[in-house]
PDB file of C-alpha atoms in Angstrom:
ATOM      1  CA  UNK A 142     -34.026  -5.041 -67.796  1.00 73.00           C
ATOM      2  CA  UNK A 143     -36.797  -2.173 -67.182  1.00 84.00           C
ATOM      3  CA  UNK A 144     -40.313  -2.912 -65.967  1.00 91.00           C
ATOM      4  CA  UNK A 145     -43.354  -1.479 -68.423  1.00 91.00           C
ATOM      5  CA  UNK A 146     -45.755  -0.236 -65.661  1.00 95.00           C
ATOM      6  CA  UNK A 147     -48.667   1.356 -65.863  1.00 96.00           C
ATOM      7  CA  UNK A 148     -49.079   1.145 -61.812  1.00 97.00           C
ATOM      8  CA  UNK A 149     -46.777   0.958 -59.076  1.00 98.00           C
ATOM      9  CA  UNK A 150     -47.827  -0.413 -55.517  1.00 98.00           C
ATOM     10  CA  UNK A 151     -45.809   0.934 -52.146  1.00 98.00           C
ATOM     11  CA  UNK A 152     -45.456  -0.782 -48.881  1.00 97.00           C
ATOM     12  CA  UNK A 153     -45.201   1.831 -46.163  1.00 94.00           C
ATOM     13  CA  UNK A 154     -42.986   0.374 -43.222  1.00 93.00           C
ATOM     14  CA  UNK A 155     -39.081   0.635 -44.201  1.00 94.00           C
ATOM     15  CA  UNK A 156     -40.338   1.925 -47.736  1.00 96.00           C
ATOM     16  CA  UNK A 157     -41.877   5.272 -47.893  1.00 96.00           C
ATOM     17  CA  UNK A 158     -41.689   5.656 -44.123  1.00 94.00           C
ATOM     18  CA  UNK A 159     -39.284   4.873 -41.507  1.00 92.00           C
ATOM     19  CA  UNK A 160     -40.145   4.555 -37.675  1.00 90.00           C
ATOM     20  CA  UNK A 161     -37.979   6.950 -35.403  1.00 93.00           C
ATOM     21  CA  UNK A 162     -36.506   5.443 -33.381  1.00 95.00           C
ATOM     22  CA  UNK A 163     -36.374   2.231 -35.174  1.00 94.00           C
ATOM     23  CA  UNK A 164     -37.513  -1.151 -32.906  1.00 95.00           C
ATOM     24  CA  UNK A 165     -33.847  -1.989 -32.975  1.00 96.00           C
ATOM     25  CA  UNK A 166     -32.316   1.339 -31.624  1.00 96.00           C
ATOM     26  CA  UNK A 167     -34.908   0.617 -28.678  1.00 96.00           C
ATOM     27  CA  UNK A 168     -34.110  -3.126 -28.309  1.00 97.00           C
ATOM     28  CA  UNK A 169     -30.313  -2.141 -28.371  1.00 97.00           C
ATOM     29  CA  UNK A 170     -30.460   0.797 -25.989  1.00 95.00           C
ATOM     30  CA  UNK A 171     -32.859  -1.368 -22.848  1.00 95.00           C
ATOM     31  CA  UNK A 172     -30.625  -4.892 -23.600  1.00 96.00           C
ATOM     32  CA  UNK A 173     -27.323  -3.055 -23.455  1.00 95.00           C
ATOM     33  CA  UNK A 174     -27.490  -2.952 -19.298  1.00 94.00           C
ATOM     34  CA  UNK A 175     -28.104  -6.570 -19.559  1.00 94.00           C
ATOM     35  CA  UNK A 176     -25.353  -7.755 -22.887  1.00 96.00           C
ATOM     36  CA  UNK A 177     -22.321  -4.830 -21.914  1.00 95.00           C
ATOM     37  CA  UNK A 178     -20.881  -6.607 -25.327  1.00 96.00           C
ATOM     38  CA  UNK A 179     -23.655  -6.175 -27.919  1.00 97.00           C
ATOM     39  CA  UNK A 180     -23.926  -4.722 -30.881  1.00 98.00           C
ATOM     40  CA  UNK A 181     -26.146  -3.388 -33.216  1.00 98.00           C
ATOM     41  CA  UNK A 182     -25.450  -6.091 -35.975  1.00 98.00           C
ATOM     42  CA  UNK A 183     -26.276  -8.493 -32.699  1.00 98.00           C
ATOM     43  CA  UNK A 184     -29.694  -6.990 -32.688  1.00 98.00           C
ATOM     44  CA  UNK A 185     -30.128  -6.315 -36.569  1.00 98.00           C
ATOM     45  CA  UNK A 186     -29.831 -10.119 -37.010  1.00 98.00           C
ATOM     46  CA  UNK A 187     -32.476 -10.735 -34.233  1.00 98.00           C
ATOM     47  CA  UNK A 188     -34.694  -8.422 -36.269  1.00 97.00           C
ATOM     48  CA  UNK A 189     -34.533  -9.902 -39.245  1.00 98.00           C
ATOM     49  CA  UNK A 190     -35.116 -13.485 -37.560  1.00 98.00           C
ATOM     50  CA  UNK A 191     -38.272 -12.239 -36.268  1.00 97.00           C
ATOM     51  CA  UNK A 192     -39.415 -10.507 -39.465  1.00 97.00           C
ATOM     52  CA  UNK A 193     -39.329 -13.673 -41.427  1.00 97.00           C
ATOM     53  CA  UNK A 194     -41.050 -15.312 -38.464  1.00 97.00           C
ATOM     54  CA  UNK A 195     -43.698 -12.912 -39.105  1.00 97.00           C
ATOM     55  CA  UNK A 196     -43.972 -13.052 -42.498  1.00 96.00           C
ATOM     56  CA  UNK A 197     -44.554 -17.327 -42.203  1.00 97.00           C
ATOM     57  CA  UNK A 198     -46.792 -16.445 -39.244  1.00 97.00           C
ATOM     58  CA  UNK A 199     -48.852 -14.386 -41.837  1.00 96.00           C
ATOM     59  CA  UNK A 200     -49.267 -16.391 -44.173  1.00 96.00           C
ATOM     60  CA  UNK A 201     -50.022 -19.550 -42.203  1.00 97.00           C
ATOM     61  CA  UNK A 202     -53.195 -17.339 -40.748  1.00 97.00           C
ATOM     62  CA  UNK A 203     -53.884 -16.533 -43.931  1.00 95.00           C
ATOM     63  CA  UNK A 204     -54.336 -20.087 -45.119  1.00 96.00           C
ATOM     64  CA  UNK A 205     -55.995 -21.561 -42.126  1.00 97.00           C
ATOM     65  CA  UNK A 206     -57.908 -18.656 -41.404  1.00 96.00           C
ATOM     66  CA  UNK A 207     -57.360 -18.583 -37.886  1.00 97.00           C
ATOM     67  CA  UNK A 208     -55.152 -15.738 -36.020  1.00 95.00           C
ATOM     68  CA  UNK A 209     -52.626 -16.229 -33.193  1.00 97.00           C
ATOM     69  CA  UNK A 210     -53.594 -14.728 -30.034  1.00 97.00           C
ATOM     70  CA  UNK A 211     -51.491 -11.453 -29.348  1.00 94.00           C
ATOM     71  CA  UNK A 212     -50.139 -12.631 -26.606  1.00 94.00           C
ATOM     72  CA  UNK A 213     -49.379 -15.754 -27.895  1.00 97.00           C
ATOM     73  CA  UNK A 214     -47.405 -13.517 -30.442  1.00 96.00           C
ATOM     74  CA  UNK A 215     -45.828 -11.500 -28.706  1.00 95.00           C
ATOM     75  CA  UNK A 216     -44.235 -14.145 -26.823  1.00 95.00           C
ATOM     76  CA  UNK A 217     -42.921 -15.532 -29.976  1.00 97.00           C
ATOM     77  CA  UNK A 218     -40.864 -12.515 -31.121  1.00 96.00           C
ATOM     78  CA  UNK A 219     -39.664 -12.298 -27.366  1.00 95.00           C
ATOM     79  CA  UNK A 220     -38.272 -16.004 -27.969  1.00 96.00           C
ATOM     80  CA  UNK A 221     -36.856 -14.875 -31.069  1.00 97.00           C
ATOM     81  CA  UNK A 222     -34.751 -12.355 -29.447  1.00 97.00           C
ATOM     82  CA  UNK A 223     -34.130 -14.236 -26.701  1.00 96.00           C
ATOM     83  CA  UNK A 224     -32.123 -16.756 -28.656  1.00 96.00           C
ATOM     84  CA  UNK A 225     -30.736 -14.387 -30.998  1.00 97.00           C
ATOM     85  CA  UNK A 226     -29.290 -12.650 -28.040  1.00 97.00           C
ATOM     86  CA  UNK A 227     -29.202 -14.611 -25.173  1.00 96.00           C
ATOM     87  CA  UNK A 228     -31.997 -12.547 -22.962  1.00 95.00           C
ATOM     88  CA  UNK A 229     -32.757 -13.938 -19.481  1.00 93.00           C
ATOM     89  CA  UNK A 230     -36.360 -15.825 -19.480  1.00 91.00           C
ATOM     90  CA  UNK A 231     -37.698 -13.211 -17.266  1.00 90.00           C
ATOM     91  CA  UNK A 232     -37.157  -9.506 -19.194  1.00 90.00           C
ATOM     92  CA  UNK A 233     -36.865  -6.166 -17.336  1.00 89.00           C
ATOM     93  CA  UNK A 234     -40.045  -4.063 -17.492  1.00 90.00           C
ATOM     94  CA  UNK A 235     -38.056  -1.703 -19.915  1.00 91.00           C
ATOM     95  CA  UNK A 236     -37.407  -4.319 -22.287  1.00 92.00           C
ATOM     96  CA  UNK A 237     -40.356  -5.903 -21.990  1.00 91.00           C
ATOM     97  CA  UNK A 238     -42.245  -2.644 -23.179  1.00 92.00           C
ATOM     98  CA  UNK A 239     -39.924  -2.317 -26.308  1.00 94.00           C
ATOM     99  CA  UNK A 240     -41.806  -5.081 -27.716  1.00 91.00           C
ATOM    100  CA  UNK A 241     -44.862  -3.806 -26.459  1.00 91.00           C
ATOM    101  CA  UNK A 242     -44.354  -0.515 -28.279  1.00 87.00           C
ATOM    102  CA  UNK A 243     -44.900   1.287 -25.190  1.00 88.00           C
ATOM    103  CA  UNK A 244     -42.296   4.080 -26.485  1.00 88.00           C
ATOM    104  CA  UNK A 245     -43.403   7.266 -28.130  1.00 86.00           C
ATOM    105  CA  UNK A 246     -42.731   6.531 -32.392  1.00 87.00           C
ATOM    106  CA  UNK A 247     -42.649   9.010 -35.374  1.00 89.00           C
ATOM    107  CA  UNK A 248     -43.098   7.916 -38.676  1.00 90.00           C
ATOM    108  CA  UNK A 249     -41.002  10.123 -41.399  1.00 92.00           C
ATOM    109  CA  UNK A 250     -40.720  10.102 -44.768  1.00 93.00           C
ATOM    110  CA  UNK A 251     -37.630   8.276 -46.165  1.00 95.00           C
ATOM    111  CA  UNK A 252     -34.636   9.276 -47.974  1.00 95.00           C
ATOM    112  CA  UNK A 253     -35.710  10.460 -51.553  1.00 96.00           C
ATOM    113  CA  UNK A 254     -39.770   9.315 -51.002  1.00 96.00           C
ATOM    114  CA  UNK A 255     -41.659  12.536 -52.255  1.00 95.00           C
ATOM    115  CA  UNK A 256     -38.850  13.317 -54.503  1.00 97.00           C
ATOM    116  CA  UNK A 257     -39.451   9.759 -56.430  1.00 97.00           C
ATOM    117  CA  UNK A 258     -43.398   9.796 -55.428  1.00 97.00           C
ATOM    118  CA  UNK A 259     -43.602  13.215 -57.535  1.00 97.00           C
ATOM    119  CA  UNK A 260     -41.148  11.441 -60.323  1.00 97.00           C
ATOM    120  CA  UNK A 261     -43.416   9.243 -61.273  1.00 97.00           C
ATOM    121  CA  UNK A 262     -46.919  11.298 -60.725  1.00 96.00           C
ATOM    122  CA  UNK A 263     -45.512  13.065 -63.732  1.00 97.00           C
ATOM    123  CA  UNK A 264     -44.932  10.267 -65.868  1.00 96.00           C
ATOM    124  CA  UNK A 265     -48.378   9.588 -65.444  1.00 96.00           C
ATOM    125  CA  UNK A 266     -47.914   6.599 -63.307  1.00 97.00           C
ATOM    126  CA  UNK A 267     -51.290   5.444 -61.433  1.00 98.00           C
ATOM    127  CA  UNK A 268     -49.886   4.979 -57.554  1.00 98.00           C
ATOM    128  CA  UNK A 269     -50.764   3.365 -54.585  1.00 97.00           C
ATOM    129  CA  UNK A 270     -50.219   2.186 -51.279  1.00 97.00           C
ATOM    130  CA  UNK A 271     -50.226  -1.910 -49.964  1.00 97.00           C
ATOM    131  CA  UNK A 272     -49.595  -1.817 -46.683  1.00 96.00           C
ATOM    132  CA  UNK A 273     -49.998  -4.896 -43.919  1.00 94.00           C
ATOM    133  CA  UNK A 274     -50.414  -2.136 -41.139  1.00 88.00           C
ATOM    134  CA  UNK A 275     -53.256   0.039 -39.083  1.00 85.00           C
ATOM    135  CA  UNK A 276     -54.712   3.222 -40.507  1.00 84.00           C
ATOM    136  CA  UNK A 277     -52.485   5.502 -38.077  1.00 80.00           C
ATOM    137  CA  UNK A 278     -49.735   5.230 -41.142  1.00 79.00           C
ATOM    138  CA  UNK A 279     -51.649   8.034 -43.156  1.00 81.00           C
ATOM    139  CA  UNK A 280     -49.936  10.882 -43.395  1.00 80.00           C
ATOM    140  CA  UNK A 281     -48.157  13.538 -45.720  1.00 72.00           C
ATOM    141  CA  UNK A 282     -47.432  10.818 -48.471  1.00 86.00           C
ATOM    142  CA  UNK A 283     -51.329  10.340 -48.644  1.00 90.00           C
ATOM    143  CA  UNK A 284     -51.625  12.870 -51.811  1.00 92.00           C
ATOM    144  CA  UNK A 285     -49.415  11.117 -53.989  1.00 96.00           C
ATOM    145  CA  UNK A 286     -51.822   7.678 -53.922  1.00 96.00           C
ATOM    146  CA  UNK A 287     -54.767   7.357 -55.889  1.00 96.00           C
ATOM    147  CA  UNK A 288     -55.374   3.851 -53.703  1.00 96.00           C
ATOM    148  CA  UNK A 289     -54.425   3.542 -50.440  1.00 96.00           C
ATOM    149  CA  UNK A 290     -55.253   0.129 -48.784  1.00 96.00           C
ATOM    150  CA  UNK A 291     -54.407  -0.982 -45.539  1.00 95.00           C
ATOM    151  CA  UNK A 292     -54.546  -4.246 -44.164  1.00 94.00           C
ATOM    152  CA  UNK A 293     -56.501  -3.191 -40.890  1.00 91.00           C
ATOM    153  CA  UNK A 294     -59.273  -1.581 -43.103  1.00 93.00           C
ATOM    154  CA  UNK A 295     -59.351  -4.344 -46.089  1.00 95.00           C
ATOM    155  CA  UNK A 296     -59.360  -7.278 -43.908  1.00 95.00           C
ATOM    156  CA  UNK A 297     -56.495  -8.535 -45.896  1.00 96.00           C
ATOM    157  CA  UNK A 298     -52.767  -9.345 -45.580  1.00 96.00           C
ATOM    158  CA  UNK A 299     -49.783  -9.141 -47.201  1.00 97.00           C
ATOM    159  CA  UNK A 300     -48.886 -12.185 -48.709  1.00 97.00           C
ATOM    160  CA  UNK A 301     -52.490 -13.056 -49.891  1.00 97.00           C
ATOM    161  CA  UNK A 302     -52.202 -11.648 -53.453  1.00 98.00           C
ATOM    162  CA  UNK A 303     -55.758 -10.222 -52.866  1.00 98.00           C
ATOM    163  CA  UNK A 304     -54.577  -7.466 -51.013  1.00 98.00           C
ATOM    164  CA  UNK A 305     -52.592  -6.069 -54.591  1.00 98.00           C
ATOM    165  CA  UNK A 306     -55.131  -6.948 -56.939  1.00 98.00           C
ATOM    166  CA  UNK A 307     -57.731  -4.849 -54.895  1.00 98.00           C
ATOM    167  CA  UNK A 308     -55.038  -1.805 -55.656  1.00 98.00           C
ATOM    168  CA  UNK A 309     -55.112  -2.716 -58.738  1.00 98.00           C
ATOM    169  CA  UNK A 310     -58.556  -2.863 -59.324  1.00 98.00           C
ATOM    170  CA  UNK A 311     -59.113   0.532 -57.684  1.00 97.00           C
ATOM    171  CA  UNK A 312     -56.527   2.388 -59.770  1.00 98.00           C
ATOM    172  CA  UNK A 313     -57.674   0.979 -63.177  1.00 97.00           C
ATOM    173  CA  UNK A 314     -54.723  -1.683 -63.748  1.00 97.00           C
ATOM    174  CA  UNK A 315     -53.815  -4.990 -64.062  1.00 97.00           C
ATOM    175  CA  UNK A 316     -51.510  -6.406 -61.956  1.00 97.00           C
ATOM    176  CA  UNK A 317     -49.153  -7.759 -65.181  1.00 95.00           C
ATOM    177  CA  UNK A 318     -49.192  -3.899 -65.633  1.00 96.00           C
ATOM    178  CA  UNK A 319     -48.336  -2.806 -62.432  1.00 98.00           C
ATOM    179  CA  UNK A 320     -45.220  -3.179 -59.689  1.00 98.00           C
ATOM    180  CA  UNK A 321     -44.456  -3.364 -55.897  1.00 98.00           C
ATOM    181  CA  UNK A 322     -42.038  -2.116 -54.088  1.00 98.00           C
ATOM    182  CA  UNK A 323     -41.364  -3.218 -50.528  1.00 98.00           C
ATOM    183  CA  UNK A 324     -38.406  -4.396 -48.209  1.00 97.00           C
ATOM    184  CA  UNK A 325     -39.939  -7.419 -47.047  1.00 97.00           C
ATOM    185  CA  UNK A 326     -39.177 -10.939 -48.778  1.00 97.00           C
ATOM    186  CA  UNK A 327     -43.018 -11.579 -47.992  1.00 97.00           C
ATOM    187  CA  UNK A 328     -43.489  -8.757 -50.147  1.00 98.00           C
ATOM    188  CA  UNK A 329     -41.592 -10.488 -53.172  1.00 98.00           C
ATOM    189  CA  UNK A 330     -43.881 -13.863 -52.586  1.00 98.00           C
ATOM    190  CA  UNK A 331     -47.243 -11.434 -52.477  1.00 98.00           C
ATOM    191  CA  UNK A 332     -46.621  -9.747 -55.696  1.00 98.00           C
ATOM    192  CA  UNK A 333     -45.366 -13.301 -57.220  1.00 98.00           C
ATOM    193  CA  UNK A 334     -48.667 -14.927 -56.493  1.00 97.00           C
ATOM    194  CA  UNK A 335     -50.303 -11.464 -57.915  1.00 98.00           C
ATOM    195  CA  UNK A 336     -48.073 -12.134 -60.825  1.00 97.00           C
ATOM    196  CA  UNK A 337     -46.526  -9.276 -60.292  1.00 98.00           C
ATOM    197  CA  UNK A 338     -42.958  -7.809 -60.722  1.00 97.00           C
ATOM    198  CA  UNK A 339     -41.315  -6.671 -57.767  1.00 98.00           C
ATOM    199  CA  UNK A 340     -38.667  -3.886 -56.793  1.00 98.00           C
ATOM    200  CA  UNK A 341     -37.092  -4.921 -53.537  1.00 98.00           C
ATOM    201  CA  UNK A 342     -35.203  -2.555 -51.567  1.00 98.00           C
ATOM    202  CA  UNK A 343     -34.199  -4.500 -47.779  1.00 96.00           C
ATOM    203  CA  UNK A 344     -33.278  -1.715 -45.510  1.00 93.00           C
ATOM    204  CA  UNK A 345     -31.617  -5.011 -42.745  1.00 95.00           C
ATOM    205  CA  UNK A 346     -28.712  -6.420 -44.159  1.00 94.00           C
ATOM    206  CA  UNK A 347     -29.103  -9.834 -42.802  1.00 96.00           C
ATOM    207  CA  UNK A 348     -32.747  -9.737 -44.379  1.00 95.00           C
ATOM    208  CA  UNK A 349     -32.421 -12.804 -46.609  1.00 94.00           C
ATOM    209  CA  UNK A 350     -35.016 -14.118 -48.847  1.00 96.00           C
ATOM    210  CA  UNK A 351     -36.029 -17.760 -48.738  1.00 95.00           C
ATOM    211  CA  UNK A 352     -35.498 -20.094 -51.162  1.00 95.00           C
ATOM    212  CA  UNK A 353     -38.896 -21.116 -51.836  1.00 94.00           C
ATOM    213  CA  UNK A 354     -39.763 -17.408 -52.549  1.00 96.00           C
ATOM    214  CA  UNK A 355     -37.452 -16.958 -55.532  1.00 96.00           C
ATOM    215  CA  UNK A 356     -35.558 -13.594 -56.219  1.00 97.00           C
ATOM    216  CA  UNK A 357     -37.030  -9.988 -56.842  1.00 97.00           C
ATOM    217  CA  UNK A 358     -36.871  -8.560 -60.708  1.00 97.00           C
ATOM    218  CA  UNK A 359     -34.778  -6.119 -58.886  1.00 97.00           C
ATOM    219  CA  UNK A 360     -32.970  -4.996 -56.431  1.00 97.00           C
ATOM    220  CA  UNK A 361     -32.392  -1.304 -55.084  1.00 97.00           C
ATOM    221  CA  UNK A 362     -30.570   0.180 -52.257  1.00 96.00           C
ATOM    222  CA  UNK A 363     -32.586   3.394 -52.532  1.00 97.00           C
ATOM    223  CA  UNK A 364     -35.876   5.113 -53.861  1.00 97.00           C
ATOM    224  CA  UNK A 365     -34.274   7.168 -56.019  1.00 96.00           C
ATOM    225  CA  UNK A 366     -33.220   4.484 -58.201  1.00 97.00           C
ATOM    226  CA  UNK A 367     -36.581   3.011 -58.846  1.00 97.00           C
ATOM    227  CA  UNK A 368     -37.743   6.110 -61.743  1.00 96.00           C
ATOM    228  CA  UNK A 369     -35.065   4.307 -64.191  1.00 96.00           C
ATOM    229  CA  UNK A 370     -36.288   0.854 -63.767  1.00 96.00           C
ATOM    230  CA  UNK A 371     -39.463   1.681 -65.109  1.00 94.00           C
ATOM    231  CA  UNK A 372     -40.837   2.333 -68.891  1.00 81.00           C
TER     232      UNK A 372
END
């Protein structure tokens, strides 16, 4: 079944853009010294884990209003991996810094993004970016969007359904009118509460979306499949 939309919403991270090199090449390539017998899928897995960690992590601040330290975060997602792949308590400085982003990243534009951005600017489709990340994600993309919110500007995070319906209210449109696409099952439950379809397009395999969420509208492996979804 097609979506009528007069709006459609974008995360950013494993959406539009894709980090190079990905969290989990860099995780793979400093644990391999330590694991001779991992694997990619090993670390894939671990990923996900801590993704949906983060999502419930989220959305508990959201509804107590109180944020973890980031250390006390940090050390969280390290205990994530740890059991996911058996790390030693005490990580090498390397590995340690993985987490710690201290590696030089590059965002580019994925597979098919301006293609389907430019797709649907012709339609006349009012665009826009929800994103639950800092403002250093502007880029190339930016001339597509007609609203562009980040969390680290709006005060705001993905799943409170605020963070869509201010999109929504910039660009004109209701949020029964609109769509989101994003790869994150948190992203399905924010655009639920906004009662708002969803496209979801999971870039991790193991990426599994909890039962209490409830299943996308749809389901794509690739933007280029999202123009003939919508009316």
């Amino acid at each position: 079944m097609s979506i009528k939309a007069k709006c459609v919403l974008f995360d950013i991270d494993n959406t539009l853009l894709i980090k190079k090199p990905t969290i989990q090449e860099k995780v793979y390539e400093a644990a391999r010294p330590l694991l001779p017998e991992l694997t990619m899928e090993d670390v894939e897995r671990a990923y996900a884990s801590s993704e949906l960690w983060q999502g419930e992590q989220i959305q508990r601040e959201n509804e107590t209003g109180v944020r973890m330290p980031d250390g006390e975060y940090l050390q969280n997602i390290l205990r994530i991996y740890r059991d996911a792949l058996g790390l030693p308590e005490e990580l090498p400085e390397e590995l340690r810094g993985v987490f710690m982003r201290n590696y030089t990243m590059e965002y580019e534009p994925a597979p098919g993004a301006a293609e389907t951005l430019e797709t649907l600017k012709a339609r006349g489709l009012s665009l826009g970016i929800v994103s639950n990340n800092t403002s250093k994600v502007r880029g190339a993309l930016d001339r597509f969007f007609g609203s562009i919110v980040i969390s680290e500007e709006a005060g705001l995070y993905k799943p409170d359904p605020a963070i869509l319906e201010l999109a929504c209210k910039q660009l004109g449109a209701a949020p029964g009118e609109s769509v989101y696409v994003g790869d994150h099952p948190f992203d399905i439950l924010c655009a639920h509460s906004a009662h708002m379809p969803v496209i979801w397009m999971p870039v991790n395999p193991y990426m599994s979306v909890p039962e209490h969420i409830g299943p996308p509208e749809h389901r794509v492996e690739s933007l280029s499949e999202i123009a003939g979804l919508l009316e």
